[in-house]
mmCIF file of C-alpha atoms in Angstrom:
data_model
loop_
_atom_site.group_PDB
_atom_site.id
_atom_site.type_symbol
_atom_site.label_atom_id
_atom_site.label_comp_id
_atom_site.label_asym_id
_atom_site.label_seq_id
_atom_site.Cartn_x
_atom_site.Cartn_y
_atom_site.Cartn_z
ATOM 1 C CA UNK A 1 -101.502 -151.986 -149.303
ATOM 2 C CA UNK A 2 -100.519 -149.413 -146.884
ATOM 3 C CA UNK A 3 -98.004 -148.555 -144.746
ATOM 4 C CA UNK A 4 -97.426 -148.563 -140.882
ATOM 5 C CA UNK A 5 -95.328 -148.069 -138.071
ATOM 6 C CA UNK A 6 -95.658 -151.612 -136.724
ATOM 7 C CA UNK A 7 -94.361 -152.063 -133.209
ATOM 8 C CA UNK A 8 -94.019 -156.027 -132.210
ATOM 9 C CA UNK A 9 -93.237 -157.805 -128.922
ATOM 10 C CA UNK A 10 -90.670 -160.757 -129.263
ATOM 11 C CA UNK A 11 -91.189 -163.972 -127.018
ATOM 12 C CA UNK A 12 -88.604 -163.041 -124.725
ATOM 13 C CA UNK A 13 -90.809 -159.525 -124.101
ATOM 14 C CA UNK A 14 -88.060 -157.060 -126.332
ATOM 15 C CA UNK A 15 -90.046 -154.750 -127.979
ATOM 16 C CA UNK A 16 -89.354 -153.751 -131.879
ATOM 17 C CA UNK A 17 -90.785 -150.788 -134.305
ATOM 18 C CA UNK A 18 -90.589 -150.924 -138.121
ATOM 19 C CA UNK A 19 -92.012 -148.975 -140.789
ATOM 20 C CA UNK A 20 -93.882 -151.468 -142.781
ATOM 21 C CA UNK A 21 -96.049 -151.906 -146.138
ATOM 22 C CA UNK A 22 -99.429 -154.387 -144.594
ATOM 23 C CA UNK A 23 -102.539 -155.648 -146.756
ATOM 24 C CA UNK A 24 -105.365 -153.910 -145.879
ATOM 25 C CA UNK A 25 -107.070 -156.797 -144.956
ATOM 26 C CA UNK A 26 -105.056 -156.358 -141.591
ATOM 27 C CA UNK A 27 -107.070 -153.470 -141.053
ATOM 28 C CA UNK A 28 -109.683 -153.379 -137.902
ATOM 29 C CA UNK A 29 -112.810 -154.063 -138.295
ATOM 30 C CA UNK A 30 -114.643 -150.152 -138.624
ATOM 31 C CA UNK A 31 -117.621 -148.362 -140.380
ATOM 32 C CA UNK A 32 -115.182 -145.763 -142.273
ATOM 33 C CA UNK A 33 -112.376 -146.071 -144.034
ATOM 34 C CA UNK A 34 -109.712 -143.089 -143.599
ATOM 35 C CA UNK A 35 -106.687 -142.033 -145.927
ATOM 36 C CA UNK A 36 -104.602 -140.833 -142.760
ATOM 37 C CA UNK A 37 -103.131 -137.415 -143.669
ATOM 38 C CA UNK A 38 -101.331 -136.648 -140.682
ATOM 39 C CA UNK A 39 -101.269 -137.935 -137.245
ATOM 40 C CA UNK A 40 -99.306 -136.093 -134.186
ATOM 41 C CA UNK A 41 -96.602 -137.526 -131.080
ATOM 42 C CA UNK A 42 -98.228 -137.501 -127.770
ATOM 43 C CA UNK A 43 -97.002 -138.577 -124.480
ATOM 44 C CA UNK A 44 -99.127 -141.955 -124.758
ATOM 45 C CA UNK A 45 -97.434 -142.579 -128.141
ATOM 46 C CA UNK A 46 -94.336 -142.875 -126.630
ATOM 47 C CA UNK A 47 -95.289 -145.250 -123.877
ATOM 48 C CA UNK A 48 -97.305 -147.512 -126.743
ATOM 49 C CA UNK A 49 -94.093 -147.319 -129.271
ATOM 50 C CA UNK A 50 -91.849 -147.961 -126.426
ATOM 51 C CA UNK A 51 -94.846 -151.054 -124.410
ATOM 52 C CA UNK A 52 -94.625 -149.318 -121.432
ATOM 53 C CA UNK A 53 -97.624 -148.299 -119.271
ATOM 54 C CA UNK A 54 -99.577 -151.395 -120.285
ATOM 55 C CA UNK A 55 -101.639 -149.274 -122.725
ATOM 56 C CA UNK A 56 -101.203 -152.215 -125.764
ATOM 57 C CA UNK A 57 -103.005 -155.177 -125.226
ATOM 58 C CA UNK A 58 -101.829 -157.246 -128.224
ATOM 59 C CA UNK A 59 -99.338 -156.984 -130.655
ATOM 60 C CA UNK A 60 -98.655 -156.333 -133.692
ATOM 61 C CA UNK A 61 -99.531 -152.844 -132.978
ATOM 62 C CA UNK A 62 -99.941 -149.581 -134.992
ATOM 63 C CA UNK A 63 -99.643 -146.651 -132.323
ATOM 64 C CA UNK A 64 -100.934 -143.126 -133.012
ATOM 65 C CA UNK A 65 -103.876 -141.699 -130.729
ATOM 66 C CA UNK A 66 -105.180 -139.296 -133.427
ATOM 67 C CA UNK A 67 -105.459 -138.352 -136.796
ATOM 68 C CA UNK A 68 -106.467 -136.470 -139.500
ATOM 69 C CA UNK A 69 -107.490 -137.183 -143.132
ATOM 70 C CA UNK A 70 -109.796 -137.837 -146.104
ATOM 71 C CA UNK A 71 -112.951 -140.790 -146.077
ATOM 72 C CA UNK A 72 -112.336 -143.296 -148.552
ATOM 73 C CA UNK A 73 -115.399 -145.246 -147.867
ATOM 74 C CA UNK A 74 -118.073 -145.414 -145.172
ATOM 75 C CA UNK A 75 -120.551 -147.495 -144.178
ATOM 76 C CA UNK A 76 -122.710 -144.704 -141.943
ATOM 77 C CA UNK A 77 -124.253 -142.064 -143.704
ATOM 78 C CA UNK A 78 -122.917 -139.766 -141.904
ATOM 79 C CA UNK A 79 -119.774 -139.676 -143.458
ATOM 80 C CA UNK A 80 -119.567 -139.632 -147.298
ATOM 81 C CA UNK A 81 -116.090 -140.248 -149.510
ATOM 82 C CA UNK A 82 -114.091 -136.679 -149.393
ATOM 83 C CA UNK A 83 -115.463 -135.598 -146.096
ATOM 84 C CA UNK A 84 -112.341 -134.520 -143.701
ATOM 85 C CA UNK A 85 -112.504 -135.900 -140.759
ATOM 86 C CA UNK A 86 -110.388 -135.950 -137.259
ATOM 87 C CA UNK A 87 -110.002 -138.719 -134.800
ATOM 88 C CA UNK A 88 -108.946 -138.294 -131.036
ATOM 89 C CA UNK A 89 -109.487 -140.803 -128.222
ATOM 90 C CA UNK A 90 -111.746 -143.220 -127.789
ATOM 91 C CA UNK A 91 -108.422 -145.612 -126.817
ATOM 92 C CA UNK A 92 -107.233 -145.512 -130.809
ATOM 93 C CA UNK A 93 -103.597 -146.244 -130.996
ATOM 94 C CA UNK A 94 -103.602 -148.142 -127.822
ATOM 95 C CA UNK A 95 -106.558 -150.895 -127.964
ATOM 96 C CA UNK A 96 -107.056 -150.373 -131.687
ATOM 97 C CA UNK A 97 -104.727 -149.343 -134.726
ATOM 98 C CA UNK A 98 -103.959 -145.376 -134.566
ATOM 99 C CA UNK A 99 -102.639 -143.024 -136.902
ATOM 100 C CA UNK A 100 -99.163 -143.519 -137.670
ATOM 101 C CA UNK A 101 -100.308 -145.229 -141.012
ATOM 102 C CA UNK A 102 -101.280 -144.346 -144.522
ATOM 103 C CA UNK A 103 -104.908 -145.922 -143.890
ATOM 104 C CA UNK A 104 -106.795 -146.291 -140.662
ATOM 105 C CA UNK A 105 -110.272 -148.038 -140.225
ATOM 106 C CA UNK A 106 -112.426 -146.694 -137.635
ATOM 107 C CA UNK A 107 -115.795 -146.463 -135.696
ATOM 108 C CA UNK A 108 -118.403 -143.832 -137.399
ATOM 109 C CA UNK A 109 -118.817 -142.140 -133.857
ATOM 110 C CA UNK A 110 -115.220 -142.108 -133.052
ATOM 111 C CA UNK A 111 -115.169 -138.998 -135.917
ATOM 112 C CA UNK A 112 -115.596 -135.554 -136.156
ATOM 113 C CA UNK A 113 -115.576 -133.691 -139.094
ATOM 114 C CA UNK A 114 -113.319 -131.023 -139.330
ATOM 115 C CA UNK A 115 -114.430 -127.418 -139.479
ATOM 116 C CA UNK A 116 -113.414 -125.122 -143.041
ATOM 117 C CA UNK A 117 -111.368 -123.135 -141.516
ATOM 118 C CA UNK A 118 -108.947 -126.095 -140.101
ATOM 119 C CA UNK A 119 -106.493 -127.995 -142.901
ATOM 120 C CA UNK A 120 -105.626 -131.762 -141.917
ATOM 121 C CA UNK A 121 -102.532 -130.515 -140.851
ATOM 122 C CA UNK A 122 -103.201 -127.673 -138.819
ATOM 123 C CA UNK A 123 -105.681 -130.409 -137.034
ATOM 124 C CA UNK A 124 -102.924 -132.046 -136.354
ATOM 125 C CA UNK A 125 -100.857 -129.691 -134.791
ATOM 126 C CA UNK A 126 -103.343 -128.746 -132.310
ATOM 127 C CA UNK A 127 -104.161 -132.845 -132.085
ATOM 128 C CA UNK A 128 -105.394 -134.520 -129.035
ATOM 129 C CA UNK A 129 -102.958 -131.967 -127.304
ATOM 130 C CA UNK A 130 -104.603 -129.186 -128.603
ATOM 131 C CA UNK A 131 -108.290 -130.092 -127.515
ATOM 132 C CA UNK A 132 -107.308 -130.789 -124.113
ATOM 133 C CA UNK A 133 -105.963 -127.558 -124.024
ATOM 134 C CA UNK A 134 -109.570 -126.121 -125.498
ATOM 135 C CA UNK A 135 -111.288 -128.472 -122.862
ATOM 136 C CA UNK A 136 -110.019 -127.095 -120.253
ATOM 137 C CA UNK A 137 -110.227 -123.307 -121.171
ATOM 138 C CA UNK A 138 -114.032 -124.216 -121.702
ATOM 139 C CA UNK A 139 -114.133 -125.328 -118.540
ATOM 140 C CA UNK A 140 -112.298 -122.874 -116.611
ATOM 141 C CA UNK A 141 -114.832 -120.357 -118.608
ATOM 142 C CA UNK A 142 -117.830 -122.329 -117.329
ATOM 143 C CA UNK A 143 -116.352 -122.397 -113.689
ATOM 144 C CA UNK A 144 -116.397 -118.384 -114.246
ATOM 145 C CA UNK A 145 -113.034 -117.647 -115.323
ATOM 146 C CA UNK A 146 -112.756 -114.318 -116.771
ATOM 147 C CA UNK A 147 -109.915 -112.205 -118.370
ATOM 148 C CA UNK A 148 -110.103 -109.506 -115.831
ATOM 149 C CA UNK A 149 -109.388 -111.896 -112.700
ATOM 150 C CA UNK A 150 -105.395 -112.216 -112.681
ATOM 151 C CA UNK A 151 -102.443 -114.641 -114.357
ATOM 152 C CA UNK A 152 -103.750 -118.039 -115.456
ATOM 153 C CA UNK A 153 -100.933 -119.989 -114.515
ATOM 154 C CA UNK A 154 -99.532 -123.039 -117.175
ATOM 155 C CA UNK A 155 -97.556 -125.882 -115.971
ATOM 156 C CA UNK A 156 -96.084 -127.571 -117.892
ATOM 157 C CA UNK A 157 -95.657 -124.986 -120.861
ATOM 158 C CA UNK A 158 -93.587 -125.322 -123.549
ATOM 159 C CA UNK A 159 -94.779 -129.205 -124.076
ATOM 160 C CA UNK A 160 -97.420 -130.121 -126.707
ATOM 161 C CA UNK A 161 -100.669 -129.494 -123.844
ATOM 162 C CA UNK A 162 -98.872 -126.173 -122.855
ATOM 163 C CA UNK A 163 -97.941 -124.565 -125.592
ATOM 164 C CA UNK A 164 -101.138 -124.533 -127.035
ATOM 165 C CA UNK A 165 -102.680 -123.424 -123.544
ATOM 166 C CA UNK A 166 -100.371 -120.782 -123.743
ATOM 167 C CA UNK A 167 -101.723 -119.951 -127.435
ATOM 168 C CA UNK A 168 -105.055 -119.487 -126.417
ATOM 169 C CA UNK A 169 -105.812 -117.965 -123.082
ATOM 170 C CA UNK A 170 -103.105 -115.105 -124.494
ATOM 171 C CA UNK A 171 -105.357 -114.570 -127.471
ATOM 172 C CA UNK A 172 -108.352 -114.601 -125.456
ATOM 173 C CA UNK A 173 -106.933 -111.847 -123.554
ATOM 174 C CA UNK A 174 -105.517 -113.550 -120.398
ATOM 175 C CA UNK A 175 -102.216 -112.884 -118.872
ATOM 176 C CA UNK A 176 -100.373 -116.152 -119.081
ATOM 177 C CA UNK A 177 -97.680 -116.951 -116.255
ATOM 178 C CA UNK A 178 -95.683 -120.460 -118.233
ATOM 179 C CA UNK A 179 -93.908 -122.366 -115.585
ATOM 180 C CA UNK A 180 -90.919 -124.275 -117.232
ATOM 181 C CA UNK A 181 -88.095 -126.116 -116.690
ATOM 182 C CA UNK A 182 -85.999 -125.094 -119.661
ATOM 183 C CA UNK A 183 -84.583 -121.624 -119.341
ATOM 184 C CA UNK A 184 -84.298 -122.005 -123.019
ATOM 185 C CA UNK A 185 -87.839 -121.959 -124.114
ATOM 186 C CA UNK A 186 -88.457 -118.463 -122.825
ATOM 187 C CA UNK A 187 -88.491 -116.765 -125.984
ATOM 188 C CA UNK A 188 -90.684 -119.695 -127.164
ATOM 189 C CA UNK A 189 -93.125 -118.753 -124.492
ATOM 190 C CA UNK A 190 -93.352 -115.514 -124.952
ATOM 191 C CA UNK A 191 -94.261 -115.762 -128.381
ATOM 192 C CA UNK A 192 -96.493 -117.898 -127.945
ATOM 193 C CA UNK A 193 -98.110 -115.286 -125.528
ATOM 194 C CA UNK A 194 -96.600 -115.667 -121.819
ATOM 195 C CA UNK A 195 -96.474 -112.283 -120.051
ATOM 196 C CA UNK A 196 -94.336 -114.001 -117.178
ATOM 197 C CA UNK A 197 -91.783 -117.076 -117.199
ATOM 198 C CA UNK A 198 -91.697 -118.994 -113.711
ATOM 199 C CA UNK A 199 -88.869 -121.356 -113.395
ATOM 200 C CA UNK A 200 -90.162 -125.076 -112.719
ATOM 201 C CA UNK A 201 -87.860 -125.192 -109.319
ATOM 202 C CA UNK A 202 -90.188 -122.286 -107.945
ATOM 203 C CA UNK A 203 -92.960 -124.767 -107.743
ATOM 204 C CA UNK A 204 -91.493 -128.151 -108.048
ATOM 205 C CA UNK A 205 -90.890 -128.790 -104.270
ATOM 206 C CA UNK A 206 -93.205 -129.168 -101.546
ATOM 207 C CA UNK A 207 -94.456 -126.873 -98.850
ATOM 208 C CA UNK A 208 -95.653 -127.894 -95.519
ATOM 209 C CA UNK A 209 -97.960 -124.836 -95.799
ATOM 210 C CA UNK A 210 -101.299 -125.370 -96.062
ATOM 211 C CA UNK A 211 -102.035 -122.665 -97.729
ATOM 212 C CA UNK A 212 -99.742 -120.069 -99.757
ATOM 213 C CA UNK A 213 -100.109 -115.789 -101.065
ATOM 214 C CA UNK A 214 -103.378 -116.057 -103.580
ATOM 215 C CA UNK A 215 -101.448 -115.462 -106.832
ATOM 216 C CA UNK A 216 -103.354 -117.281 -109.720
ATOM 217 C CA UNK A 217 -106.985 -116.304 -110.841
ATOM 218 C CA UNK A 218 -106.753 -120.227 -112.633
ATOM 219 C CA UNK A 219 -104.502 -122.835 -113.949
ATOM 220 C CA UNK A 220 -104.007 -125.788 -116.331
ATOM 221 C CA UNK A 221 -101.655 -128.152 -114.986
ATOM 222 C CA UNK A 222 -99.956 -130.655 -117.105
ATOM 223 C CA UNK A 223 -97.468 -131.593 -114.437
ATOM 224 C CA UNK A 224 -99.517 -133.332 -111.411
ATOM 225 C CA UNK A 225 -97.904 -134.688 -108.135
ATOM 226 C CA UNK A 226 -96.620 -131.754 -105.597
ATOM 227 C CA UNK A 227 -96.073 -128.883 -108.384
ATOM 228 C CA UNK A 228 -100.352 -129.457 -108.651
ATOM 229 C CA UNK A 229 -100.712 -129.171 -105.480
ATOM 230 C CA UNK A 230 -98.160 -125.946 -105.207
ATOM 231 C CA UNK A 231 -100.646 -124.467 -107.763
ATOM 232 C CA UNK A 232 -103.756 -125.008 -105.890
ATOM 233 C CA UNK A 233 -102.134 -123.501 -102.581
ATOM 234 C CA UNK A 234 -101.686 -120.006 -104.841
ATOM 235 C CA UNK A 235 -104.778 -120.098 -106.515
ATOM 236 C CA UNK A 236 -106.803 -117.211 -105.449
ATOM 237 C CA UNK A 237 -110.255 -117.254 -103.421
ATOM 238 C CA UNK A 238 -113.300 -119.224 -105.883
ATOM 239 C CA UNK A 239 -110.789 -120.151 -108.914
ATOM 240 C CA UNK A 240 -110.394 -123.293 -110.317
ATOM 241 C CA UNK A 241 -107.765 -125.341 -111.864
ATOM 242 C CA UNK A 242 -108.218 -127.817 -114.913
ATOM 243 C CA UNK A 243 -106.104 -130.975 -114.454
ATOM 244 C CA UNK A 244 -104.922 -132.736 -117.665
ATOM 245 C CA UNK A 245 -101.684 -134.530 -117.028
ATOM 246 C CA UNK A 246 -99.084 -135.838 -114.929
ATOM 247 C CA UNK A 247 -95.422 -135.833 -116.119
ATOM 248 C CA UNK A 248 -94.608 -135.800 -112.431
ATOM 249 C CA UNK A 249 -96.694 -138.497 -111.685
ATOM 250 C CA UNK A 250 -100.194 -139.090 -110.228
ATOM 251 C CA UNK A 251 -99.784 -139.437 -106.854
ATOM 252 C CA UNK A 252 -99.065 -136.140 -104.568
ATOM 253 C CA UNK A 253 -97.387 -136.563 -101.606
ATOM 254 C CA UNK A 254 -98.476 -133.349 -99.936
ATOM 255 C CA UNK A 255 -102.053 -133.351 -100.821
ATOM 256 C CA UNK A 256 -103.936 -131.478 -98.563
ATOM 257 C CA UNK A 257 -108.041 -130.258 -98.786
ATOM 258 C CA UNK A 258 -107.204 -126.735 -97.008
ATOM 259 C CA UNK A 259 -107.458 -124.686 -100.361
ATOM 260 C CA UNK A 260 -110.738 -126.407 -100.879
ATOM 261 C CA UNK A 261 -112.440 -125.847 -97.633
ATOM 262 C CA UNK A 262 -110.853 -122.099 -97.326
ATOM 263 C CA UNK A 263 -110.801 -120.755 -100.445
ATOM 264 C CA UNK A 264 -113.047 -122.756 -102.160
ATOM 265 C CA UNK A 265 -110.739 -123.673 -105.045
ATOM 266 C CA UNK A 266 -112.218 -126.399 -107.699
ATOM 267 C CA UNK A 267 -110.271 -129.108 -109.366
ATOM 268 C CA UNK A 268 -111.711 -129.603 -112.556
ATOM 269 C CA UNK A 269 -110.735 -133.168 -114.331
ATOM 270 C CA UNK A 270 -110.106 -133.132 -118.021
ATOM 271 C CA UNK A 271 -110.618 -136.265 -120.047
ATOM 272 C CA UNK A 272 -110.271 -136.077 -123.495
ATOM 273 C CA UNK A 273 -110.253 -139.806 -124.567
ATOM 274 C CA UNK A 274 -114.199 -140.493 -123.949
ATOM 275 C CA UNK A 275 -115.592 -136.878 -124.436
ATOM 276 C CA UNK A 276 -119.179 -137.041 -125.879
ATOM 277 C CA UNK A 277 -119.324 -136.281 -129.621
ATOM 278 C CA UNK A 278 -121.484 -132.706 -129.182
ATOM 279 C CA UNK A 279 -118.337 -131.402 -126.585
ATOM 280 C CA UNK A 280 -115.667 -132.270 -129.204
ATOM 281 C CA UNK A 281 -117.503 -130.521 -131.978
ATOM 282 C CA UNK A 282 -117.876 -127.308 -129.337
ATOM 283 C CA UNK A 283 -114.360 -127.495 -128.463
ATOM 284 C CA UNK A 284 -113.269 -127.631 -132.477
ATOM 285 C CA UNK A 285 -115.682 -124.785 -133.156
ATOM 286 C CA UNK A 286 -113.379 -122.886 -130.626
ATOM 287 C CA UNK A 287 -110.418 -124.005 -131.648
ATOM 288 C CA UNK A 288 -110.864 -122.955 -135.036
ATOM 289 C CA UNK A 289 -111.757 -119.562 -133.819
ATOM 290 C CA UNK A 290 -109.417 -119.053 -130.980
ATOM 291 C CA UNK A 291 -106.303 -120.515 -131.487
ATOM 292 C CA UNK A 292 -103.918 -118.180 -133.579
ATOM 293 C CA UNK A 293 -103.150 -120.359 -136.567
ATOM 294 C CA UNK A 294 -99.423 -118.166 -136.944
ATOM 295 C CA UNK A 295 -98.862 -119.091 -133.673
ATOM 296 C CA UNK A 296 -99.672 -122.993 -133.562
ATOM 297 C CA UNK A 297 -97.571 -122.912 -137.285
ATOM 298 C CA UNK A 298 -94.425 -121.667 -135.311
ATOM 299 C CA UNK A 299 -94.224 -124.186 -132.457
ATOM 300 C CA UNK A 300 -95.001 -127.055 -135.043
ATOM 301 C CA UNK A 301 -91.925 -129.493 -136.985
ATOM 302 C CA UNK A 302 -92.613 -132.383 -139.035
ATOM 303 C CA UNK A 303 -91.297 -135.688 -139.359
ATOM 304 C CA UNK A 304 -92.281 -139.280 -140.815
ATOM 305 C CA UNK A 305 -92.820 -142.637 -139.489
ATOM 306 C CA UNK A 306 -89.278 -143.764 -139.321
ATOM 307 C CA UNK A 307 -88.520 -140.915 -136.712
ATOM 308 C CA UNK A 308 -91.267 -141.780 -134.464
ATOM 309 C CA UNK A 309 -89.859 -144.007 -132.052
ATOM 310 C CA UNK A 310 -86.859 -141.809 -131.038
ATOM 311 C CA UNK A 311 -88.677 -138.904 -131.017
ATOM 312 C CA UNK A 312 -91.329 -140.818 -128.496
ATOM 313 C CA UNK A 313 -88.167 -142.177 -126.596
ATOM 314 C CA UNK A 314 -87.544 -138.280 -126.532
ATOM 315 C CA UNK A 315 -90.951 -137.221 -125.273
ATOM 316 C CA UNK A 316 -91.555 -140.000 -122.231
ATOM 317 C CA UNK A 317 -87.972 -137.909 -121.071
ATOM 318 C CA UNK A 318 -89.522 -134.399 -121.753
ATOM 319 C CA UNK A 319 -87.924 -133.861 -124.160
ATOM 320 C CA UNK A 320 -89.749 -132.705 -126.849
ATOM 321 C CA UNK A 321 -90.669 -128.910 -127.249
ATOM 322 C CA UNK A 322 -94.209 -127.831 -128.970
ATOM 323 C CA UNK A 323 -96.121 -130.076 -131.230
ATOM 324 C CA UNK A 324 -94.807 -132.693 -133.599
ATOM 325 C CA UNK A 325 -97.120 -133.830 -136.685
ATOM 326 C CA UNK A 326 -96.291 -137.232 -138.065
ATOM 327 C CA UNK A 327 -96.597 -137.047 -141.781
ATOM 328 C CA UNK A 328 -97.372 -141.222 -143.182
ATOM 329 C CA UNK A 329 -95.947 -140.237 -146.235
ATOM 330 C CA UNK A 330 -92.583 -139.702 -145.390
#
């Protein structure tokens, strides 16, 4: 037996989540067997725990788009019993049972083990959150991005994806600029490593300029629609911004290709979901040697499976602050 946060879909379409003790013969069909030690909240938990955005095909469900934990049995030699392992992606927790269970049953080359210097629960707190973060920065380095350019502007920032972006351009030595919509979360921020706060109203609206002052060597943007677009008007000559969410939607309304043609500014898509094995074991290399493990610990709170779907109410609202790790055991 183990237990789950089952979410279930009634005839009439309602939608229901219960913690629950299941037979592991409910388990998925999978190569490795995982004792789940800690999964995180992420913005497509809350649309699974709450069926919105179509992401769960069929029901009973167990949400939870990454984990980390101990294998309790494998079928590919790759993975022995005791071997820590972390899961992100590869549409777990939305096609196929996630994390927010004591047990989880997997595909072999949906794993990567963990490096020594991460616990299960630090993994956790940098999560799938945390590697898009590391995704990006990689790829903002390999686009030429270097300390000595200007402010790497962070939309988006005191959210899971932010915070962490925050964490480690600052420790790499870039000056962060957080934009943020909660005049609360300064201090936050500048903990976490923020030279300069920007108030989310200063980019939220849209300009009929085509271009705008170069400001921004770079930027991760976790916000999409017209605060994106804001961003790439003020990015300076050459730089690049990674894209890797869209709280404001996908579609922006004042899209225009002027900062592309005239400044030859790059967009840079960041999927995290379908990364190739060799890129997520890069990006946890980095992680485990760039992100400051006393700052990830402060922007982290715990809770257990019973919390989950109000706290993934909370998130789809934006209202959730750093990174939540989801402890089964609770």
């Amino acid at each position: 037996m183990f237990k789950a946060l089952v979410v279930r879909k009634a005839e009439d379409g309602a939608i229901s989540q219960a913690v629950e003790e299941l037979d592991d013969a409910m388990l998925p069909d999978g190569d490795v067997t995982v004792k789940v030690d800690y999964s995180t909240l992420n913005y497509k938990d809350g649309l699974c725990m709450h069926g919105k955005g179509g992401l769960v095909r069929a029901f009973p469900h167990v949400p939870g788009v990454d984990f980390a934990g101990v294998v309790e049995q494998s079928a590919d030699p790759r993975y022995r019993p005791g071997d820590r392992v972390i899961l992100t992606g590869w549409r777990v927790g939305e096609v196929w049972w996630g994390g927010y269970a004591s047990r989880a049953k997997v595909k072999a080359d949906w794993l990567v083990k963990l490096p020594d210097a991460i616990s299960t629960r630090q993994a956790m707190a940098v999560g799938t959150a945390g590697l898009t973060s590391m995704l990006a920065v990689i790829a903002l380095e390999k686009a030429g991005l270097k300390p000595d350019q200007g402010e790497v502007v962070v939309t988006g920032a005191a959210g899971g994806v932010g915070s962490v972006a925050v964490a480690i351009l600052a420790r790499l030595g870039y000056r962060v600029a957080a934009v943020t919509g909660r005049p609360e979360t300064e201090d936050y921020l500048r903990d976490l490593g923020a030279e300069t706060i920007i108030p989310r109203g200063e980019l939220a609206e849209p300009t009929a300029k085509p271009l705008e002052s170069e400001r921004f060597a770079a930027g991760i943007d976790a916000v999409g629609g017209d605060m994106l677009m804001r961003v790439l008007k003020q990015v300076k000559y050459n730089g690049s911004v990674a894209a890797i969410g869209l709280a404001a939607g996908a579609a922006v309304p004042s899209f225009t290709v002027v900062p592309f043609l005239l400044r030859g500014v790059n967009l840079l898509g960041i999927d995290s979901v379908m990364r190739p094995h060799d890129q997520r074991v890069e990006a946890w290399s980095r992680l485990a040697a760039d992100l400051p493990m006393d700052k990830l610990e402060a922007m982290v709170s715990e809770h257990g499976l019973a919390e989950m779907p109000g706290l993934g109410a909370s998130i789809l609202k934006g209202g959730v602050k750093g990174r939540i790790v989801v402890n089964p055991q609770l």
